[in-house]
JSON list of C-alpha atoms in Angstrom, two decimals:
[
{"chain": "A", "resi": 1219, "resn": "GLU", "atom": "CA", "xyz": [-8.41, -16.53, 8.79]},
{"chain": "A", "resi": 1220, "resn": "ALA", "atom": "CA", "xyz": [-5.77, -15.34, 6.32]},
{"chain": "A", "resi": 1221, "resn": "GLN", "atom": "CA", "xyz": [-3.97, -12.41, 7.84]},
{"chain": "A", "resi": 1222, "resn": "VAL", "atom": "CA", "xyz": [-0.82, -10.41, 8.34]},
{"chain": "A", "resi": 1223, "resn": "THR", "atom": "CA", "xyz": [-0.16, -9.42, 11.93]},
{"chain": "A", "resi": 1224, "resn": "GLN", "atom": "CA", "xyz": [2.15, -6.75, 13.25]},
{"chain": "A", "resi": 1225, "resn": "ASN", "atom": "CA", "xyz": [3.32, -6.01, 16.76]},
{"chain": "A", "resi": 1226, "resn": "PRO", "atom": "CA", "xyz": [3.31, -3.67, 18.43]},
{"chain": "A", "resi": 1227, "resn": "ARG", "atom": "CA", "xyz": [0.54, -1.57, 16.95]},
{"chain": "A", "resi": 1228, "resn": "TYR", "atom": "CA", "xyz": [1.71, 1.56, 18.71]},
{"chain": "A", "resi": 1229, "resn": "LEU", "atom": "CA", "xyz": [5.15, 2.37, 20.02]},
{"chain": "A", "resi": 1230, "resn": "ILE", "atom": "CA", "xyz": [6.70, 5.48, 21.52]},
{"chain": "A", "resi": 1231, "resn": "THR", "atom": "CA", "xyz": [10.43, 5.27, 22.03]},
{"chain": "A", "resi": 1232, "resn": "VAL", "atom": "CA", "xyz": [13.50, 7.46, 22.42]},
{"chain": "A", "resi": 1233, "resn": "THR", "atom": "CA", "xyz": [16.29, 8.18, 20.01]},
{"chain": "A", "resi": 1234, "resn": "GLY", "atom": "CA", "xyz": [18.89, 5.45, 19.85]},
{"chain": "A", "resi": 1235, "resn": "LYS", "atom": "CA", "xyz": [16.98, 2.70, 21.62]},
{"chain": "A", "resi": 1236, "resn": "LYS", "atom": "CA", "xyz": [16.95, -0.38, 19.40]},
{"chain": "A", "resi": 1237, "resn": "LEU", "atom": "CA", "xyz": [13.54, -1.74, 18.54]},
{"chain": "A", "resi": 1238, "resn": "THR", "atom": "CA", "xyz": [11.98, -4.49, 16.48]},
{"chain": "A", "resi": 1239, "resn": "VAL", "atom": "CA", "xyz": [8.57, -4.52, 14.84]},
{"chain": "A", "resi": 1240, "resn": "THR", "atom": "CA", "xyz": [7.41, -8.03, 14.16]},
{"chain": "A", "resi": 1241, "resn": "CYS", "atom": "CA", "xyz": [5.41, -9.15, 11.16]},
{"chain": "A", "resi": 1242, "resn": "SER", "atom": "CA", "xyz": [3.90, -12.56, 10.63]},
{"chain": "A", "resi": 1243, "resn": "GLN", "atom": "CA", "xyz": [1.68, -14.04, 7.92]},
{"chain": "A", "resi": 1244, "resn": "ASN", "atom": "CA", "xyz": [-0.22, -17.31, 7.96]},
{"chain": "A", "resi": 1245, "resn": "MET", "atom": "CA", "xyz": [-0.74, -17.71, 4.21]},
{"chain": "A", "resi": 1246, "resn": "ASN", "atom": "CA", "xyz": [2.58, -19.34, 3.29]},
{"chain": "A", "resi": 1247, "resn": "HIS", "atom": "CA", "xyz": [3.39, -16.38, 1.04]},
{"chain": "A", "resi": 1248, "resn": "GLU", "atom": "CA", "xyz": [6.86, -16.17, -0.40]},
{"chain": "A", "resi": 1249, "resn": "TYR", "atom": "CA", "xyz": [7.00, -12.40, -0.79]},
{"chain": "A", "resi": 1250, "resn": "MET", "atom": "CA", "xyz": [6.97, -9.96, 2.08]},
{"chain": "A", "resi": 1251, "resn": "SER", "atom": "CA", "xyz": [7.62, -6.23, 2.29]},
{"chain": "A", "resi": 1252, "resn": "TRP", "atom": "CA", "xyz": [7.81, -3.32, 4.67]},
{"chain": "A", "resi": 1253, "resn": "TYR", "atom": "CA", "xyz": [6.47, 0.13, 3.83]},
{"chain": "A", "resi": 1254, "resn": "ARG", "atom": "CA", "xyz": [6.42, 3.40, 5.68]},
{"chain": "A", "resi": 1255, "resn": "GLN", "atom": "CA", "xyz": [3.68, 5.97, 5.25]},
{"chain": "A", "resi": 1256, "resn": "ASP", "atom": "CA", "xyz": [4.34, 9.67, 5.65]},
{"chain": "A", "resi": 1257, "resn": "PRO", "atom": "CA", "xyz": [2.00, 12.61, 4.98]},
{"chain": "A", "resi": 1258, "resn": "GLY", "atom": "CA", "xyz": [2.18, 13.80, 1.40]},
{"chain": "A", "resi": 1259, "resn": "LEU", "atom": "CA", "xyz": [4.42, 10.92, 0.37]},
{"chain": "A", "resi": 1260, "resn": "GLY", "atom": "CA", "xyz": [2.11, 7.94, 0.37]},
{"chain": "A", "resi": 1261, "resn": "LEU", "atom": "CA", "xyz": [3.65, 4.58, 1.17]},
{"chain": "A", "resi": 1262, "resn": "ARG", "atom": "CA", "xyz": [7.25, 3.87, 0.30]},
{"chain": "A", "resi": 1263, "resn": "GLN", "atom": "CA", "xyz": [8.91, 0.50, 0.33]},
{"chain": "A", "resi": 1264, "resn": "ILE", "atom": "CA", "xyz": [11.69, -0.01, 2.86]},
{"chain": "A", "resi": 1265, "resn": "TYR", "atom": "CA", "xyz": [12.76, -3.62, 2.27]},
{"chain": "A", "resi": 1266, "resn": "TYR", "atom": "CA", "xyz": [11.34, -6.68, 0.65]},
{"chain": "A", "resi": 1267, "resn": "SER", "atom": "CA", "xyz": [11.97, -10.39, 0.73]},
{"chain": "A", "resi": 1268, "resn": "MET", "atom": "CA", "xyz": [11.38, -12.88, -2.02]},
{"chain": "A", "resi": 1269, "resn": "ASN", "atom": "CA", "xyz": [11.89, -15.92, 0.16]},
{"chain": "A", "resi": 1270, "resn": "VAL", "atom": "CA", "xyz": [13.68, -17.21, 3.24]},
{"chain": "A", "resi": 1271, "resn": "GLU", "atom": "CA", "xyz": [17.15, -15.66, 3.52]},
{"chain": "A", "resi": 1272, "resn": "VAL", "atom": "CA", "xyz": [16.52, -13.50, 0.43]},
{"chain": "A", "resi": 1273, "resn": "THR", "atom": "CA", "xyz": [16.05, -9.81, 1.14]},
{"chain": "A", "resi": 1274, "resn": "ASP", "atom": "CA", "xyz": [16.72, -6.61, -0.75]},
{"chain": "A", "resi": 1275, "resn": "LYS", "atom": "CA", "xyz": [16.47, -2.87, -0.34]},
{"chain": "A", "resi": 1276, "resn": "GLY", "atom": "CA", "xyz": [13.43, -0.93, -1.36]},
{"chain": "A", "resi": 1277, "resn": "ASP", "atom": "CA", "xyz": [13.29, 2.80, -1.91]},
{"chain": "A", "resi": 1278, "resn": "VAL", "atom": "CA", "xyz": [14.05, 4.02, 1.61]},
{"chain": "A", "resi": 1279, "resn": "PRO", "atom": "CA", "xyz": [16.20, 1.41, 3.41]},
{"chain": "A", "resi": 1280, "resn": "GLU", "atom": "CA", "xyz": [18.51, 3.74, 5.36]},
{"chain": "A", "resi": 1281, "resn": "GLY", "atom": "CA", "xyz": [18.31, 3.17, 9.10]},
{"chain": "A", "resi": 1282, "resn": "TYR", "atom": "CA", "xyz": [16.49, -0.16, 8.85]},
{"chain": "A", "resi": 1283, "resn": "LYS", "atom": "CA", "xyz": [17.40, -3.82, 8.85]},
{"chain": "A", "resi": 1284, "resn": "VAL", "atom": "CA", "xyz": [15.33, -6.89, 8.15]},
{"chain": "A", "resi": 1285, "resn": "SER", "atom": "CA", "xyz": [15.72, -10.63, 8.35]},
{"chain": "A", "resi": 1286, "resn": "ARG", "atom": "CA", "xyz": [13.82, -13.56, 6.93]},
{"chain": "A", "resi": 1287, "resn": "LYS", "atom": "CA", "xyz": [14.78, -16.69, 8.80]},
{"chain": "A", "resi": 1288, "resn": "GLU", "atom": "CA", "xyz": [11.36, -18.27, 8.50]},
{"chain": "A", "resi": 1289, "resn": "LYS", "atom": "CA", "xyz": [8.84, -17.95, 5.73]},
{"chain": "A", "resi": 1290, "resn": "ARG", "atom": "CA", "xyz": [6.10, -16.60, 7.95]},
{"chain": "A", "resi": 1291, "resn": "ASN", "atom": "CA", "xyz": [8.10, -13.89, 9.76]},
{"chain": "A", "resi": 1292, "resn": "PHE", "atom": "CA", "xyz": [9.70, -10.71, 8.51]},
{"chain": "A", "resi": 1293, "resn": "PRO", "atom": "CA", "xyz": [10.77, -8.43, 11.38]},
{"chain": "A", "resi": 1294, "resn": "LEU", "atom": "CA", "xyz": [11.80, -4.82, 10.86]},
{"chain": "A", "resi": 1295, "resn": "ILE", "atom": "CA", "xyz": [14.72, -3.71, 13.00]},
{"chain": "A", "resi": 1296, "resn": "LEU", "atom": "CA", "xyz": [15.67, -0.15, 13.85]},
{"chain": "A", "resi": 1297, "resn": "GLU", "atom": "CA", "xyz": [19.13, -0.37, 15.40]},
{"chain": "A", "resi": 1298, "resn": "SER", "atom": "CA", "xyz": [19.29, 3.29, 16.41]},
{"chain": "A", "resi": 1299, "resn": "PRO", "atom": "CA", "xyz": [15.96, 4.99, 15.82]},
{"chain": "A", "resi": 1300, "resn": "SER", "atom": "CA", "xyz": [15.87, 8.69, 15.05]},
{"chain": "A", "resi": 1301, "resn": "PRO", "atom": "CA", "xyz": [12.96, 11.16, 15.04]},
{"chain": "A", "resi": 1302, "resn": "ASN", "atom": "CA", "xyz": [12.81, 11.09, 11.23]},
{"chain": "A", "resi": 1303, "resn": "GLN", "atom": "CA", "xyz": [11.74, 7.47, 11.49]},
{"chain": "A", "resi": 1304, "resn": "THR", "atom": "CA", "xyz": [8.53, 8.51, 13.18]},
{"chain": "A", "resi": 1305, "resn": "SER", "atom": "CA", "xyz": [5.98, 7.09, 10.80]},
{"chain": "A", "resi": 1306, "resn": "LEU", "atom": "CA", "xyz": [3.22, 4.57, 10.17]},
{"chain": "A", "resi": 1307, "resn": "TYR", "atom": "CA", "xyz": [4.66, 1.24, 9.12]},
{"chain": "A", "resi": 1308, "resn": "PHE", "atom": "CA", "xyz": [2.95, -1.49, 7.15]},
{"chain": "A", "resi": 1309, "resn": "CYS", "atom": "CA", "xyz": [4.03, -5.03, 6.56]},
{"chain": "A", "resi": 1310, "resn": "ALA", "atom": "CA", "xyz": [2.69, -6.82, 3.50]},
{"chain": "A", "resi": 1311, "resn": "SER", "atom": "CA", "xyz": [2.82, -10.29, 2.05]},
{"chain": "A", "resi": 1312, "resn": "SER", "atom": "CA", "xyz": [1.97, -11.35, -1.46]},
{"chain": "A", "resi": 1313, "resn": "LEU", "atom": "CA", "xyz": [1.28, -14.39, -3.51]},
{"chain": "A", "resi": 1314, "resn": "LEU", "atom": "CA", "xyz": [1.86, -14.87, -7.21]},
{"chain": "A", "resi": 1315, "resn": "ASP", "atom": "CA", "xyz": [-1.02, -16.90, -8.54]},
{"chain": "A", "resi": 1316, "resn": "SER", "atom": "CA", "xyz": [-1.14, -19.32, -11.46]},
{"chain": "A", "resi": 1317, "resn": "ASN", "atom": "CA", "xyz": [-2.35, -16.57, -13.79]},
{"chain": "A", "resi": 1318, "resn": "GLY", "atom": "CA", "xyz": [0.67, -14.43, -13.09]},
{"chain": "A", "resi": 1319, "resn": "ALA", "atom": "CA", "xyz": [-1.35, -11.99, -11.08]},
{"chain": "A", "resi": 1320, "resn": "TYR", "atom": "CA", "xyz": [-0.84, -11.41, -7.45]},
{"chain": "A", "resi": 1321, "resn": "GLU", "atom": "CA", "xyz": [-2.66, -10.55, -4.31]},
{"chain": "A", "resi": 1322, "resn": "GLN", "atom": "CA", "xyz": [-1.05, -8.36, -1.71]},
{"chain": "A", "resi": 1323, "resn": "TYR", "atom": "CA", "xyz": [-2.15, -8.40, 1.90]},
{"chain": "A", "resi": 1324, "resn": "PHE", "atom": "CA", "xyz": [-1.35, -5.65, 4.35]},
{"chain": "A", "resi": 1325, "resn": "GLY", "atom": "CA", "xyz": [-0.98, -5.79, 8.10]},
{"chain": "A", "resi": 1326, "resn": "PRO", "atom": "CA", "xyz": [-2.90, -3.36, 10.32]},
{"chain": "A", "resi": 1327, "resn": "GLY", "atom": "CA", "xyz": [0.01, -0.94, 10.66]},
{"chain": "A", "resi": 1328, "resn": "THR", "atom": "CA", "xyz": [2.38, 0.09, 13.44]},
{"chain": "A", "resi": 1329, "resn": "ARG", "atom": "CA", "xyz": [2.46, 3.70, 14.50]},
{"chain": "A", "resi": 1330, "resn": "LEU", "atom": "CA", "xyz": [5.97, 4.54, 15.69]},
{"chain": "A", "resi": 1331, "resn": "THR", "atom": "CA", "xyz": [6.97, 7.75, 17.43]},
{"chain": "A", "resi": 1332, "resn": "VAL", "atom": "CA", "xyz": [10.64, 8.44, 18.14]},
{"chain": "A", "resi": 1333, "resn": "THR", "atom": "CA", "xyz": [11.30, 11.31, 20.52]},
{"chain": "B", "resi": 119, "resn": "ALA", "atom": "CA", "xyz": [11.08, 3.65, -12.81]},
{"chain": "B", "resi": 120, "resn": "GLN", "atom": "CA", "xyz": [7.46, 3.79, -11.79]},
{"chain": "B", "resi": 121, "resn": "LYS", "atom": "CA", "xyz": [5.58, 6.80, -10.63]},
{"chain": "B", "resi": 122, "resn": "VAL", "atom": "CA", "xyz": [2.02, 7.43, -9.50]},
{"chain": "B", "resi": 123, "resn": "THR", "atom": "CA", "xyz": [0.62, 10.93, -9.26]},
{"chain": "B", "resi": 124, "resn": "GLN", "atom": "CA", "xyz": [-2.51, 11.86, -7.38]},
{"chain": "B", "resi": 125, "resn": "ALA", "atom": "CA", "xyz": [-2.74, 15.56, -8.01]},
{"chain": "B", "resi": 126, "resn": "GLN", "atom": "CA", "xyz": [-5.65, 16.15, -5.64]},
{"chain": "B", "resi": 127, "resn": "THR", "atom": "CA", "xyz": [-4.43, 16.40, -2.07]},
{"chain": "B", "resi": 128, "resn": "GLU", "atom": "CA", "xyz": [-7.82, 16.97, -0.49]},
{"chain": "B", "resi": 129, "resn": "ILE", "atom": "CA", "xyz": [-11.41, 16.91, -1.69]},
{"chain": "B", "resi": 130, "resn": "SER", "atom": "CA", "xyz": [-14.36, 18.01, 0.38]},
{"chain": "B", "resi": 131, "resn": "VAL", "atom": "CA", "xyz": [-17.93, 17.31, -0.71]},
{"chain": "B", "resi": 132, "resn": "VAL", "atom": "CA", "xyz": [-21.39, 17.31, 0.75]},
{"chain": "B", "resi": 133, "resn": "GLU", "atom": "CA", "xyz": [-23.12, 14.01, 1.18]},
{"chain": "B", "resi": 134, "resn": "LYS", "atom": "CA", "xyz": [-24.74, 12.63, -1.99]},
{"chain": "B", "resi": 135, "resn": "GLU", "atom": "CA", "xyz": [-22.40, 14.48, -4.27]},
{"chain": "B", "resi": 136, "resn": "ASP", "atom": "CA", "xyz": [-20.25, 12.50, -6.65]},
{"chain": "B", "resi": 137, "resn": "VAL", "atom": "CA", "xyz": [-16.50, 12.68, -6.27]},
{"chain": "B", "resi": 138, "resn": "THR", "atom": "CA", "xyz": [-13.81, 11.66, -8.75]},
{"chain": "B", "resi": 139, "resn": "LEU", "atom": "CA", "xyz": [-10.25, 10.95, -7.73]},
{"chain": "B", "resi": 140, "resn": "ASP", "atom": "CA", "xyz": [-7.59, 11.27, -10.38]},
{"chain": "B", "resi": 141, "resn": "CYS", "atom": "CA", "xyz": [-4.64, 8.93, -10.76]},
{"chain": "B", "resi": 142, "resn": "VAL", "atom": "CA", "xyz": [-1.95, 9.23, -13.42]},
{"chain": "B", "resi": 143, "resn": "TYR", "atom": "CA", "xyz": [0.88, 6.75, -13.65]},
{"chain": "B", "resi": 144, "resn": "GLU", "atom": "CA", "xyz": [4.18, 6.28, -15.42]},
{"chain": "B", "resi": 145, "resn": "THR", "atom": "CA", "xyz": [5.87, 3.01, -16.23]},
{"chain": "B", "resi": 146, "resn": "ARG", "atom": "CA", "xyz": [7.93, 1.51, -19.01]},
{"chain": "B", "resi": 147, "resn": "ASP", "atom": "CA", "xyz": [6.60, -1.94, -18.35]},
{"chain": "B", "resi": 148, "resn": "THR", "atom": "CA", "xyz": [3.99, -3.35, -20.69]},
{"chain": "B", "resi": 149, "resn": "THR", "atom": "CA", "xyz": [2.51, -5.62, -18.04]},
{"chain": "B", "resi": 150, "resn": "TYR", "atom": "CA", "xyz": [1.52, -4.02, -14.79]},
{"chain": "B", "resi": 151, "resn": "TYR", "atom": "CA", "xyz": [-1.26, -3.79, -12.25]},
{"chain": "B", "resi": 152, "resn": "LEU", "atom": "CA", "xyz": [-3.10, -0.80, -10.90]},
{"chain": "B", "resi": 153, "resn": "PHE", "atom": "CA", "xyz": [-4.76, -0.65, -7.51]},
{"chain": "B", "resi": 154, "resn": "TRP", "atom": "CA", "xyz": [-6.91, 1.55, -5.35]},
{"chain": "B", "resi": 155, "resn": "TYR", "atom": "CA", "xyz": [-6.81, 1.35, -1.57]},
{"chain": "B", "resi": 156, "resn": "LYS", "atom": "CA", "xyz": [-8.91, 3.09, 1.03]},
{"chain": "B", "resi": 157, "resn": "GLN", "atom": "CA", "xyz": [-7.48, 4.13, 4.39]},
{"chain": "B", "resi": 158, "resn": "PRO", "atom": "CA", "xyz": [-10.22, 5.08, 6.85]},
{"chain": "B", "resi": 159, "resn": "PRO", "atom": "CA", "xyz": [-9.42, 7.10, 9.98]},
{"chain": "B", "resi": 160, "resn": "SER", "atom": "CA", "xyz": [-8.69, 3.85, 11.83]},
{"chain": "B", "resi": 161, "resn": "GLY", "atom": "CA", "xyz": [-5.57, 3.52, 9.68]},
{"chain": "B", "resi": 162, "resn": "GLU", "atom": "CA", "xyz": [-5.77, 0.13, 8.03]},
{"chain": "B", "resi": 163, "resn": "LEU", "atom": "CA", "xyz": [-5.47, -0.25, 4.28]},
{"chain": "B", "resi": 164, "resn": "VAL", "atom": "CA", "xyz": [-8.55, -1.61, 2.58]},
{"chain": "B", "resi": 165, "resn": "PHE", "atom": "CA", "xyz": [-8.14, -3.09, -0.88]},
{"chain": "B", "resi": 166, "resn": "LEU", "atom": "CA", "xyz": [-10.71, -1.78, -3.37]},
{"chain": "B", "resi": 167, "resn": "ILE", "atom": "CA", "xyz": [-9.70, -2.93, -6.82]},
{"chain": "B", "resi": 168, "resn": "ARG", "atom": "CA", "xyz": [-6.92, -4.41, -8.91]},
{"chain": "B", "resi": 169, "resn": "ARG", "atom": "CA", "xyz": [-6.76, -3.96, -12.67]},
{"chain": "B", "resi": 170, "resn": "ASN", "atom": "CA", "xyz": [-4.16, -5.40, -15.04]},
{"chain": "B", "resi": 171, "resn": "SER", "atom": "CA", "xyz": [-2.76, -3.45, -17.95]},
{"chain": "B", "resi": 172, "resn": "PHE", "atom": "CA", "xyz": [-4.49, -5.60, -20.54]},
{"chain": "B", "resi": 173, "resn": "ASP", "atom": "CA", "xyz": [-7.95, -5.03, -19.19]},
{"chain": "B", "resi": 174, "resn": "GLU", "atom": "CA", "xyz": [-9.24, -1.58, -20.00]},
{"chain": "B", "resi": 175, "resn": "GLN", "atom": "CA", "xyz": [-12.82, -2.32, -19.17]},
{"chain": "B", "resi": 176, "resn": "ASN", "atom": "CA", "xyz": [-14.34, 0.07, -16.74]},
{"chain": "B", "resi": 177, "resn": "GLU", "atom": "CA", "xyz": [-15.66, -1.45, -13.57]},
{"chain": "B", "resi": 178, "resn": "ILE", "atom": "CA", "xyz": [-18.52, -0.64, -11.29]},
{"chain": "B", "resi": 179, "resn": "SER", "atom": "CA", "xyz": [-18.98, -1.99, -7.80]},
{"chain": "B", "resi": 180, "resn": "GLY", "atom": "CA", "xyz": [-21.95, -0.51, -6.02]},
{"chain": "B", "resi": 181, "resn": "ARG", "atom": "CA", "xyz": [-21.32, 3.22, -5.67]},
{"chain": "B", "resi": 182, "resn": "TYR", "atom": "CA", "xyz": [-17.72, 2.84, -6.80]},
{"chain": "B", "resi": 183, "resn": "SER", "atom": "CA", "xyz": [-16.55, 2.91, -10.39]},
{"chain": "B", "resi": 184, "resn": "TRP", "atom": "CA", "xyz": [-13.18, 2.98, -12.08]},
{"chain": "B", "resi": 185, "resn": "ASN", "atom": "CA", "xyz": [-12.15, 4.36, -15.45]},
{"chain": "B", "resi": 186, "resn": "PHE", "atom": "CA", "xyz": [-8.91, 2.94, -16.82]},
{"chain": "B", "resi": 187, "resn": "GLN", "atom": "CA", "xyz": [-7.51, 4.71, -19.89]},
{"chain": "B", "resi": 188, "resn": "LYS", "atom": "CA", "xyz": [-4.20, 3.37, -21.06]},
{"chain": "B", "resi": 189, "resn": "SER", "atom": "CA", "xyz": [-3.88, 6.08, -23.72]},
{"chain": "B", "resi": 190, "resn": "THR", "atom": "CA", "xyz": [-3.67, 8.74, -21.03]},
{"chain": "B", "resi": 191, "resn": "SER", "atom": "CA", "xyz": [-2.08, 6.52, -18.35]},
{"chain": "B", "resi": 192, "resn": "SER", "atom": "CA", "xyz": [-4.92, 7.24, -16.00]},
{"chain": "B", "resi": 193, "resn": "PHE", "atom": "CA", "xyz": [-6.94, 5.13, -13.60]},
{"chain": "B", "resi": 194, "resn": "ASN", "atom": "CA", "xyz": [-9.59, 7.36, -12.08]},
{"chain": "B", "resi": 195, "resn": "PHE", "atom": "CA", "xyz": [-11.97, 6.45, -9.30]},
{"chain": "B", "resi": 196, "resn": "THR", "atom": "CA", "xyz": [-15.48, 7.80, -8.82]},
{"chain": "B", "resi": 197, "resn": "ILE", "atom": "CA", "xyz": [-17.66, 7.56, -5.76]},
{"chain": "B", "resi": 198, "resn": "THR", "atom": "CA", "xyz": [-21.29, 8.15, -6.66]},
{"chain": "B", "resi": 199, "resn": "ALA", "atom": "CA", "xyz": [-23.70, 9.61, -4.13]},
{"chain": "B", "resi": 200, "resn": "SER", "atom": "CA", "xyz": [-21.00, 9.92, -1.49]},
{"chain": "B", "resi": 201, "resn": "GLN", "atom": "CA", "xyz": [-21.68, 9.09, 2.14]},
{"chain": "B", "resi": 202, "resn": "VAL", "atom": "CA", "xyz": [-19.98, 10.15, 5.35]},
{"chain": "B", "resi": 203, "resn": "VAL", "atom": "CA", "xyz": [-18.48, 6.64, 5.64]},
{"chain": "B", "resi": 204, "resn": "ASP", "atom": "CA", "xyz": [-16.55, 7.34, 2.43]},
{"chain": "B", "resi": 205, "resn": "SER", "atom": "CA", "xyz": [-14.41, 9.85, 4.30]},
{"chain": "B", "resi": 206, "resn": "ALA", "atom": "CA", "xyz": [-10.91, 8.44, 4.09]},
{"chain": "B", "resi": 207, "resn": "VAL", "atom": "CA", "xyz": [-7.57, 8.71, 2.38]},
{"chain": "B", "resi": 208, "resn": "TYR", "atom": "CA", "xyz": [-7.53, 6.97, -0.99]},
{"chain": "B", "resi": 209, "resn": "PHE", "atom": "CA", "xyz": [-4.36, 5.67, -2.56]},
{"chain": "B", "resi": 210, "resn": "CYS", "atom": "CA", "xyz": [-3.70, 4.71, -6.13]},
{"chain": "B", "resi": 211, "resn": "ALA", "atom": "CA", "xyz": [-0.84, 2.25, -6.63]},
{"chain": "B", "resi": 212, "resn": "LEU", "atom": "CA", "xyz": [1.06, 0.63, -9.48]},
{"chain": "B", "resi": 213, "resn": "SER", "atom": "CA", "xyz": [2.96, -2.63, -9.62]},
{"chain": "B", "resi": 214, "resn": "ALA", "atom": "CA", "xyz": [5.00, -4.19, -12.36]},
{"chain": "B", "resi": 215, "resn": "SER", "atom": "CA", "xyz": [6.73, -6.64, -10.03]},
{"chain": "B", "resi": 216, "resn": "TYR", "atom": "CA", "xyz": [4.99, -8.87, -7.55]},
{"chain": "B", "resi": 217, "resn": "TYR", "atom": "CA", "xyz": [7.04, -7.74, -4.60]},
{"chain": "B", "resi": 218, "resn": "LYS", "atom": "CA", "xyz": [6.56, -3.99, -4.81]},
{"chain": "B", "resi": 219, "resn": "LEU", "atom": "CA", "xyz": [3.79, -1.44, -5.03]},
{"chain": "B", "resi": 220, "resn": "SER", "atom": "CA", "xyz": [4.47, 2.18, -5.92]},
{"chain": "B", "resi": 221, "resn": "PHE", "atom": "CA", "xyz": [1.93, 4.42, -4.26]},
{"chain": "B", "resi": 222, "resn": "GLY", "atom": "CA", "xyz": [0.65, 7.86, -5.01]},
{"chain": "B", "resi": 223, "resn": "ALA", "atom": "CA", "xyz": [0.66, 10.47, -2.26]},
{"chain": "B", "resi": 224, "resn": "GLY", "atom": "CA", "xyz": [-3.01, 9.87, -1.52]},
{"chain": "B", "resi": 225, "resn": "THR", "atom": "CA", "xyz": [-6.15, 11.98, -1.69]},
{"chain": "B", "resi": 226, "resn": "THR", "atom": "CA", "xyz": [-8.03, 12.83, 1.48]},
{"chain": "B", "resi": 227, "resn": "VAL", "atom": "CA", "xyz": [-11.78, 12.77, 0.91]},
{"chain": "B", "resi": 228, "resn": "THR", "atom": "CA", "xyz": [-14.03, 14.45, 3.43]},
{"chain": "B", "resi": 229, "resn": "VAL", "atom": "CA", "xyz": [-17.76, 13.94, 3.05]},
{"chain": "B", "resi": 230, "resn": "ARG", "atom": "CA", "xyz": [-19.84, 16.38, 5.10]},
{"chain": "B", "resi": 231, "resn": "ALA", "atom": "CA", "xyz": [-23.32, 15.51, 6.26]}
]
């Protein structure tokens, strides 16, 4: 089954304690992204990756890091989490098809609370 | 820059009423895609529709229909004969590049029995 998986699904942590949210896709997609969802703001892109070892900032990258060492994995790293990073996080992967259109697949979401 | 505006924050209807969600977008790109997603209380994002900028045909899928009007930069979504299971947050999104979606703030729809 084609899917994007994220772990953990729920996480409560304390300020300053480094954490990693993993994301993995089994569709051999080149493009992967991280979004955060906040009330009244919709989803905003944090980082994206166009291929292995190619990453770039989205709209709200401050406080986050990513890496893309393998095509299937795109972890999101919070080196020193702060309460303003409490949010719902989504990983996504996308494929550009032969018609120039693309499909984007979202993971189930990770609800992070930083106290 | 791309921007999506969903002016309706919350809509509450009684079951079987129709509900229309407004979506207005801004982009300088001539080729782009528009999307609607549903987010039920369980939190996952459910893809509903994708429409490219060259296809202004309206679409109907069961009780759902979409009205794309390029002249007014709008891509509105109507649920006909709403049901309690339609209660969710609905997001409109725009993409002119294959690695990024720009989302609206979302509209929370509550359907009361």
